[in-house]
């Protein structure tokens, strides 16, 4: 859960997208989403520098070809994943159903806005439809320059305190994996 939470917070992924990413969908500093709920969901998202070491470790240690390790014992592993997230949230005393994995996607979008990332780039990174005539009709998301997306991703910040704690969490997860 910790891994998925960090990747959603610093990548803006939907739960189903993230849990279905295989290691061959990670290359050249990006994670490619090849299946999604809309055509706009298909995209490559730059890997944020805070989670880059974690992604590298996940690539090196994957046992089932998926980036995020989960218990895939049934076809409904995504629902089981959500139930586990909810159970832990309740154990921590957070009773609001608005505290969920998808809420971290909202945080990512807020960080995009606060980082002054142009909306059309934020939409590409989150897999949202670009509905303007200019950017939506005449220019497909795939035409957006990769370096612009990478640069935009470096502007994503949740504040020094959160970014520092996230970096520490990544370091802790990496140490646990080595240990």
PDB file of C-alpha atoms in Angstrom:
ATOM      1  CA  UNK A   1       0.000   0.000   0.000  1.00  0.00           C
ATOM      2  CA  UNK A   2       2.817   2.362   0.843  1.00  0.00           C
ATOM      3  CA  UNK A   3       4.388   1.831  -2.572  1.00  0.00           C
ATOM      4  CA  UNK A   4       1.133   2.404  -4.447  1.00  0.00           C
ATOM      5  CA  UNK A   5       0.346   5.474  -2.350  1.00  0.00           C
ATOM      6  CA  UNK A   6       3.688   7.073  -3.179  1.00  0.00           C
ATOM      7  CA  UNK A   7       3.345   6.294  -6.872  1.00  0.00           C
ATOM      8  CA  UNK A   8      -0.167   7.777  -7.029  1.00  0.00           C
ATOM      9  CA  UNK A   9       0.889  10.844  -5.047  1.00  0.00           C
ATOM     10  CA  UNK A  10       3.851  11.494  -7.373  1.00  0.00           C
ATOM     11  CA  UNK A  11       2.398  10.168 -10.635  1.00  0.00           C
ATOM     12  CA  UNK A  12      -1.337  10.811 -10.612  1.00  0.00           C
ATOM     13  CA  UNK A  13      -2.267   7.269 -11.622  1.00  0.00           C
ATOM     14  CA  UNK A  14      -5.672   5.665 -11.259  1.00  0.00           C
ATOM     15  CA  UNK A  15      -5.691   2.528  -9.086  1.00  0.00           C
ATOM     16  CA  UNK A  16      -6.460   0.142 -11.950  1.00  0.00           C
ATOM     17  CA  UNK A  17      -3.795   1.729 -14.135  1.00  0.00           C
ATOM     18  CA  UNK A  18      -1.086   1.476 -11.528  1.00  0.00           C
ATOM     19  CA  UNK A  19      -1.862  -2.073 -10.450  1.00  0.00           C
ATOM     20  CA  UNK A  20      -1.795  -3.304 -14.038  1.00  0.00           C
ATOM     21  CA  UNK A  21       1.580  -1.770 -14.990  1.00  0.00           C
ATOM     22  CA  UNK A  22       4.100  -4.427 -15.932  1.00  0.00           C
ATOM     23  CA  UNK A  23       7.847  -3.928 -15.783  1.00  0.00           C
ATOM     24  CA  UNK A  24       8.087  -3.767 -19.578  1.00  0.00           C
ATOM     25  CA  UNK A  25       5.899  -0.633 -19.440  1.00  0.00           C
ATOM     26  CA  UNK A  26       8.640   1.232 -17.553  1.00  0.00           C
ATOM     27  CA  UNK A  27      11.416   2.666 -19.703  1.00  0.00           C
ATOM     28  CA  UNK A  28      13.342   5.831 -20.454  1.00  0.00           C
ATOM     29  CA  UNK A  29      12.232   7.569 -17.271  1.00  0.00           C
ATOM     30  CA  UNK A  30       8.527   6.995 -17.820  1.00  0.00           C
ATOM     31  CA  UNK A  31       5.657   4.637 -17.025  1.00  0.00           C
ATOM     32  CA  UNK A  32       3.429   3.810 -19.977  1.00  0.00           C
ATOM     33  CA  UNK A  33      -0.253   3.252 -19.333  1.00  0.00           C
ATOM     34  CA  UNK A  34      -1.464   1.034 -22.167  1.00  0.00           C
ATOM     35  CA  UNK A  35      -4.978   0.319 -20.881  1.00  0.00           C
ATOM     36  CA  UNK A  36      -7.400   2.738 -19.324  1.00  0.00           C
ATOM     37  CA  UNK A  37     -10.967   3.801 -18.909  1.00  0.00           C
ATOM     38  CA  UNK A  38     -10.745   6.303 -21.799  1.00  0.00           C
ATOM     39  CA  UNK A  39      -8.571   6.896 -24.835  1.00  0.00           C
ATOM     40  CA  UNK A  40      -6.977   9.814 -22.954  1.00  0.00           C
ATOM     41  CA  UNK A  41      -5.825   7.419 -20.239  1.00  0.00           C
ATOM     42  CA  UNK A  42      -3.282   5.905 -22.631  1.00  0.00           C
ATOM     43  CA  UNK A  43      -0.086   7.833 -21.980  1.00  0.00           C
ATOM     44  CA  UNK A  44       3.462   7.791 -20.695  1.00  0.00           C
ATOM     45  CA  UNK A  45       4.010   9.544 -17.369  1.00  0.00           C
ATOM     46  CA  UNK A  46       7.479  10.797 -16.387  1.00  0.00           C
ATOM     47  CA  UNK A  47       8.797   9.223 -13.191  1.00  0.00           C
ATOM     48  CA  UNK A  48       9.094  11.837 -10.434  1.00  0.00           C
ATOM     49  CA  UNK A  49      12.551  12.129  -8.895  1.00  0.00           C
ATOM     50  CA  UNK A  50      11.187  11.402  -5.392  1.00  0.00           C
ATOM     51  CA  UNK A  51       9.999   7.919  -6.400  1.00  0.00           C
ATOM     52  CA  UNK A  52      12.600   7.150  -9.101  1.00  0.00           C
ATOM     53  CA  UNK A  53      14.818   5.048  -6.761  1.00  0.00           C
ATOM     54  CA  UNK A  54      11.754   3.090  -5.630  1.00  0.00           C
ATOM     55  CA  UNK A  55      10.663   2.413  -9.211  1.00  0.00           C
ATOM     56  CA  UNK A  56      14.173   1.205 -10.045  1.00  0.00           C
ATOM     57  CA  UNK A  57      14.113  -1.182  -7.086  1.00  0.00           C
ATOM     58  CA  UNK A  58      10.662  -2.464  -8.053  1.00  0.00           C
ATOM     59  CA  UNK A  59      11.953  -3.182 -11.554  1.00  0.00           C
ATOM     60  CA  UNK A  60      14.898  -5.127 -10.119  1.00  0.00           C
ATOM     61  CA  UNK A  61      12.838  -7.179  -7.669  1.00  0.00           C
ATOM     62  CA  UNK A  62       9.562  -7.895  -9.484  1.00  0.00           C
ATOM     63  CA  UNK A  63       8.547 -11.520  -9.052  1.00  0.00           C
ATOM     64  CA  UNK A  64       5.486 -11.530 -11.279  1.00  0.00           C
ATOM     65  CA  UNK A  65       6.339  -8.974 -13.995  1.00  0.00           C
ATOM     66  CA  UNK A  66       4.112  -6.312 -12.361  1.00  0.00           C
ATOM     67  CA  UNK A  67       5.646  -3.079 -11.100  1.00  0.00           C
ATOM     68  CA  UNK A  68       3.596  -2.860  -7.890  1.00  0.00           C
ATOM     69  CA  UNK A  69       3.750  -5.999  -5.762  1.00  0.00           C
ATOM     70  CA  UNK A  70       0.286  -7.179  -4.729  1.00  0.00           C
ATOM     71  CA  UNK A  71      -1.395 -10.432  -3.844  1.00  0.00           C
ATOM     72  CA  UNK A  72      -2.916 -11.341  -7.194  1.00  0.00           C
ATOM     73  CA  UNK A  73      -4.763 -14.414  -5.945  1.00  0.00           C
ATOM     74  CA  UNK A  74      -7.956 -13.627  -7.829  1.00  0.00           C
ATOM     75  CA  UNK A  75      -9.268 -11.554 -10.682  1.00  0.00           C
ATOM     76  CA  UNK A  76     -10.590  -9.123  -8.087  1.00  0.00           C
ATOM     77  CA  UNK A  77      -7.215  -8.161  -6.609  1.00  0.00           C
ATOM     78  CA  UNK A  78      -7.915  -4.464  -7.188  1.00  0.00           C
ATOM     79  CA  UNK A  79     -10.989  -4.670  -4.954  1.00  0.00           C
ATOM     80  CA  UNK A  80      -8.998  -6.582  -2.353  1.00  0.00           C
ATOM     81  CA  UNK A  81      -6.308  -3.909  -2.553  1.00  0.00           C
ATOM     82  CA  UNK A  82      -8.905  -1.193  -1.898  1.00  0.00           C
ATOM     83  CA  UNK A  83     -10.379  -3.134   1.030  1.00  0.00           C
ATOM     84  CA  UNK A  84      -6.908  -3.462   2.551  1.00  0.00           C
ATOM     85  CA  UNK A  85      -6.346   0.286   2.139  1.00  0.00           C
ATOM     86  CA  UNK A  86      -9.705   0.955   3.834  1.00  0.00           C
ATOM     87  CA  UNK A  87      -8.928  -1.424   6.710  1.00  0.00           C
ATOM     88  CA  UNK A  88      -5.591   0.252   7.399  1.00  0.00           C
ATOM     89  CA  UNK A  89      -7.158   3.726   7.126  1.00  0.00           C
ATOM     90  CA  UNK A  90      -9.739   2.752   9.761  1.00  0.00           C
ATOM     91  CA  UNK A  91      -7.077   1.211  12.002  1.00  0.00           C
ATOM     92  CA  UNK A  92      -5.280   4.561  11.895  1.00  0.00           C
ATOM     93  CA  UNK A  93      -8.468   6.299  13.026  1.00  0.00           C
ATOM     94  CA  UNK A  94      -9.336   7.959   9.716  1.00  0.00           C
ATOM     95  CA  UNK A  95     -13.024   7.241   9.341  1.00  0.00           C
ATOM     96  CA  UNK A  96     -13.865   9.412   6.339  1.00  0.00           C
ATOM     97  CA  UNK A  97     -14.476   7.459   3.151  1.00  0.00           C
ATOM     98  CA  UNK A  98     -12.979  10.437   1.303  1.00  0.00           C
ATOM     99  CA  UNK A  99      -9.543   9.292   2.450  1.00  0.00           C
ATOM    100  CA  UNK A 100      -8.691   6.726  -0.188  1.00  0.00           C
ATOM    101  CA  UNK A 101      -6.119   5.960  -2.849  1.00  0.00           C
ATOM    102  CA  UNK A 102      -7.992   8.081  -5.393  1.00  0.00           C
ATOM    103  CA  UNK A 103      -7.753  11.092  -3.064  1.00  0.00           C
ATOM    104  CA  UNK A 104      -3.986  10.991  -3.589  1.00  0.00           C
ATOM    105  CA  UNK A 105      -4.657  11.498  -7.299  1.00  0.00           C
ATOM    106  CA  UNK A 106      -6.474  14.705  -6.303  1.00  0.00           C
ATOM    107  CA  UNK A 107      -3.373  15.710  -4.341  1.00  0.00           C
ATOM    108  CA  UNK A 108      -1.269  15.145  -7.456  1.00  0.00           C
ATOM    109  CA  UNK A 109      -3.528  17.437  -9.497  1.00  0.00           C
ATOM    110  CA  UNK A 110      -3.383  20.069  -6.725  1.00  0.00           C
ATOM    111  CA  UNK A 111       0.417  19.837  -6.781  1.00  0.00           C
ATOM    112  CA  UNK A 112       0.362  20.320 -10.565  1.00  0.00           C
ATOM    113  CA  UNK A 113      -1.717  23.458 -10.177  1.00  0.00           C
ATOM    114  CA  UNK A 114       0.389  24.786  -7.307  1.00  0.00           C
ATOM    115  CA  UNK A 115       3.530  24.077  -9.350  1.00  0.00           C
ATOM    116  CA  UNK A 116       2.131  26.293 -12.122  1.00  0.00           C
ATOM    117  CA  UNK A 117       2.056  23.379 -14.548  1.00  0.00           C
ATOM    118  CA  UNK A 118      -0.039  24.336 -17.581  1.00  0.00           C
ATOM    119  CA  UNK A 119      -3.393  22.570 -17.499  1.00  0.00           C
ATOM    120  CA  UNK A 120      -2.891  20.861 -20.847  1.00  0.00           C
ATOM    121  CA  UNK A 121       0.278  19.182 -19.504  1.00  0.00           C
ATOM    122  CA  UNK A 122      -1.427  18.180 -16.248  1.00  0.00           C
ATOM    123  CA  UNK A 123      -4.219  16.604 -18.300  1.00  0.00           C
ATOM    124  CA  UNK A 124      -1.719  14.604 -20.329  1.00  0.00           C
ATOM    125  CA  UNK A 125       0.038  13.375 -17.157  1.00  0.00           C
ATOM    126  CA  UNK A 126      -3.238  12.362 -15.467  1.00  0.00           C
ATOM    127  CA  UNK A 127      -4.893  10.894 -18.539  1.00  0.00           C
ATOM    128  CA  UNK A 128      -7.691  13.434 -18.701  1.00  0.00           C
ATOM    129  CA  UNK A 129      -9.293  14.437 -21.954  1.00  0.00           C
ATOM    130  CA  UNK A 130      -8.003  17.648 -23.473  1.00  0.00           C
ATOM    131  CA  UNK A 131     -11.314  19.057 -24.614  1.00  0.00           C
ATOM    132  CA  UNK A 132     -10.339  22.318 -26.263  1.00  0.00           C
ATOM    133  CA  UNK A 133     -10.434  22.558 -30.020  1.00  0.00           C
ATOM    134  CA  UNK A 134      -6.809  23.653 -30.183  1.00  0.00           C
ATOM    135  CA  UNK A 135      -5.167  21.096 -27.880  1.00  0.00           C
ATOM    136  CA  UNK A 136      -7.853  18.426 -27.891  1.00  0.00           C
ATOM    137  CA  UNK A 137      -8.761  18.227 -31.556  1.00  0.00           C
ATOM    138  CA  UNK A 138      -5.777  19.477 -33.548  1.00  0.00           C
ATOM    139  CA  UNK A 139      -2.979  18.287 -31.276  1.00  0.00           C
ATOM    140  CA  UNK A 140      -3.094  14.751 -29.824  1.00  0.00           C
ATOM    141  CA  UNK A 141      -1.608  14.219 -26.373  1.00  0.00           C
ATOM    142  CA  UNK A 142       1.042  12.020 -27.963  1.00  0.00           C
ATOM    143  CA  UNK A 143       2.362  15.114 -29.782  1.00  0.00           C
ATOM    144  CA  UNK A 144       3.355  16.809 -26.516  1.00  0.00           C
ATOM    145  CA  UNK A 145       7.127  17.097 -26.235  1.00  0.00           C
ATOM    146  CA  UNK A 146       8.499  14.574 -23.709  1.00  0.00           C
ATOM    147  CA  UNK A 147      10.970  17.094 -22.262  1.00  0.00           C
ATOM    148  CA  UNK A 148       8.052  19.431 -21.446  1.00  0.00           C
ATOM    149  CA  UNK A 149       6.372  16.646 -19.490  1.00  0.00           C
ATOM    150  CA  UNK A 150       9.580  15.737 -17.662  1.00  0.00           C
ATOM    151  CA  UNK A 151      10.176  19.381 -16.774  1.00  0.00           C
ATOM    152  CA  UNK A 152       6.570  19.747 -15.605  1.00  0.00           C
ATOM    153  CA  UNK A 153       6.916  16.657 -13.399  1.00  0.00           C
ATOM    154  CA  UNK A 154       9.909  18.200 -11.610  1.00  0.00           C
ATOM    155  CA  UNK A 155       7.586  21.047 -10.588  1.00  0.00           C
ATOM    156  CA  UNK A 156       5.244  18.654  -8.772  1.00  0.00           C
ATOM    157  CA  UNK A 157       5.723  19.197  -5.057  1.00  0.00           C
ATOM    158  CA  UNK A 158       3.528  18.525  -2.060  1.00  0.00           C
ATOM    159  CA  UNK A 159       5.511  20.936   0.076  1.00  0.00           C
ATOM    160  CA  UNK A 160       8.918  20.494   1.627  1.00  0.00           C
ATOM    161  CA  UNK A 161       7.614  18.546   4.627  1.00  0.00           C
ATOM    162  CA  UNK A 162       5.672  15.991   2.568  1.00  0.00           C
ATOM    163  CA  UNK A 163       8.383  15.691  -0.092  1.00  0.00           C
ATOM    164  CA  UNK A 164      11.006  15.132   2.612  1.00  0.00           C
ATOM    165  CA  UNK A 165       8.879  12.484   4.335  1.00  0.00           C
ATOM    166  CA  UNK A 166       8.170  10.800   1.006  1.00  0.00           C
ATOM    167  CA  UNK A 167      11.889  10.725   0.225  1.00  0.00           C
ATOM    168  CA  UNK A 168      12.529   9.227   3.681  1.00  0.00           C
ATOM    169  CA  UNK A 169       9.777   6.655   3.069  1.00  0.00           C
ATOM    170  CA  UNK A 170      11.353   5.646  -0.221  1.00  0.00           C
ATOM    171  CA  UNK A 171      14.725   5.294   1.521  1.00  0.00           C
ATOM    172  CA  UNK A 172      13.106   3.188   4.267  1.00  0.00           C
ATOM    173  CA  UNK A 173      11.373   0.923   1.717  1.00  0.00           C
ATOM    174  CA  UNK A 174      14.633   0.460  -0.154  1.00  0.00           C
ATOM    175  CA  UNK A 175      16.451  -0.418   3.071  1.00  0.00           C
ATOM    176  CA  UNK A 176      13.731  -2.924   4.013  1.00  0.00           C
ATOM    177  CA  UNK A 177      14.051  -4.552   0.589  1.00  0.00           C
ATOM    178  CA  UNK A 178      17.818  -4.917   1.034  1.00  0.00           C
ATOM    179  CA  UNK A 179      17.571  -6.114   4.604  1.00  0.00           C
TER     180      UNK A 179
END
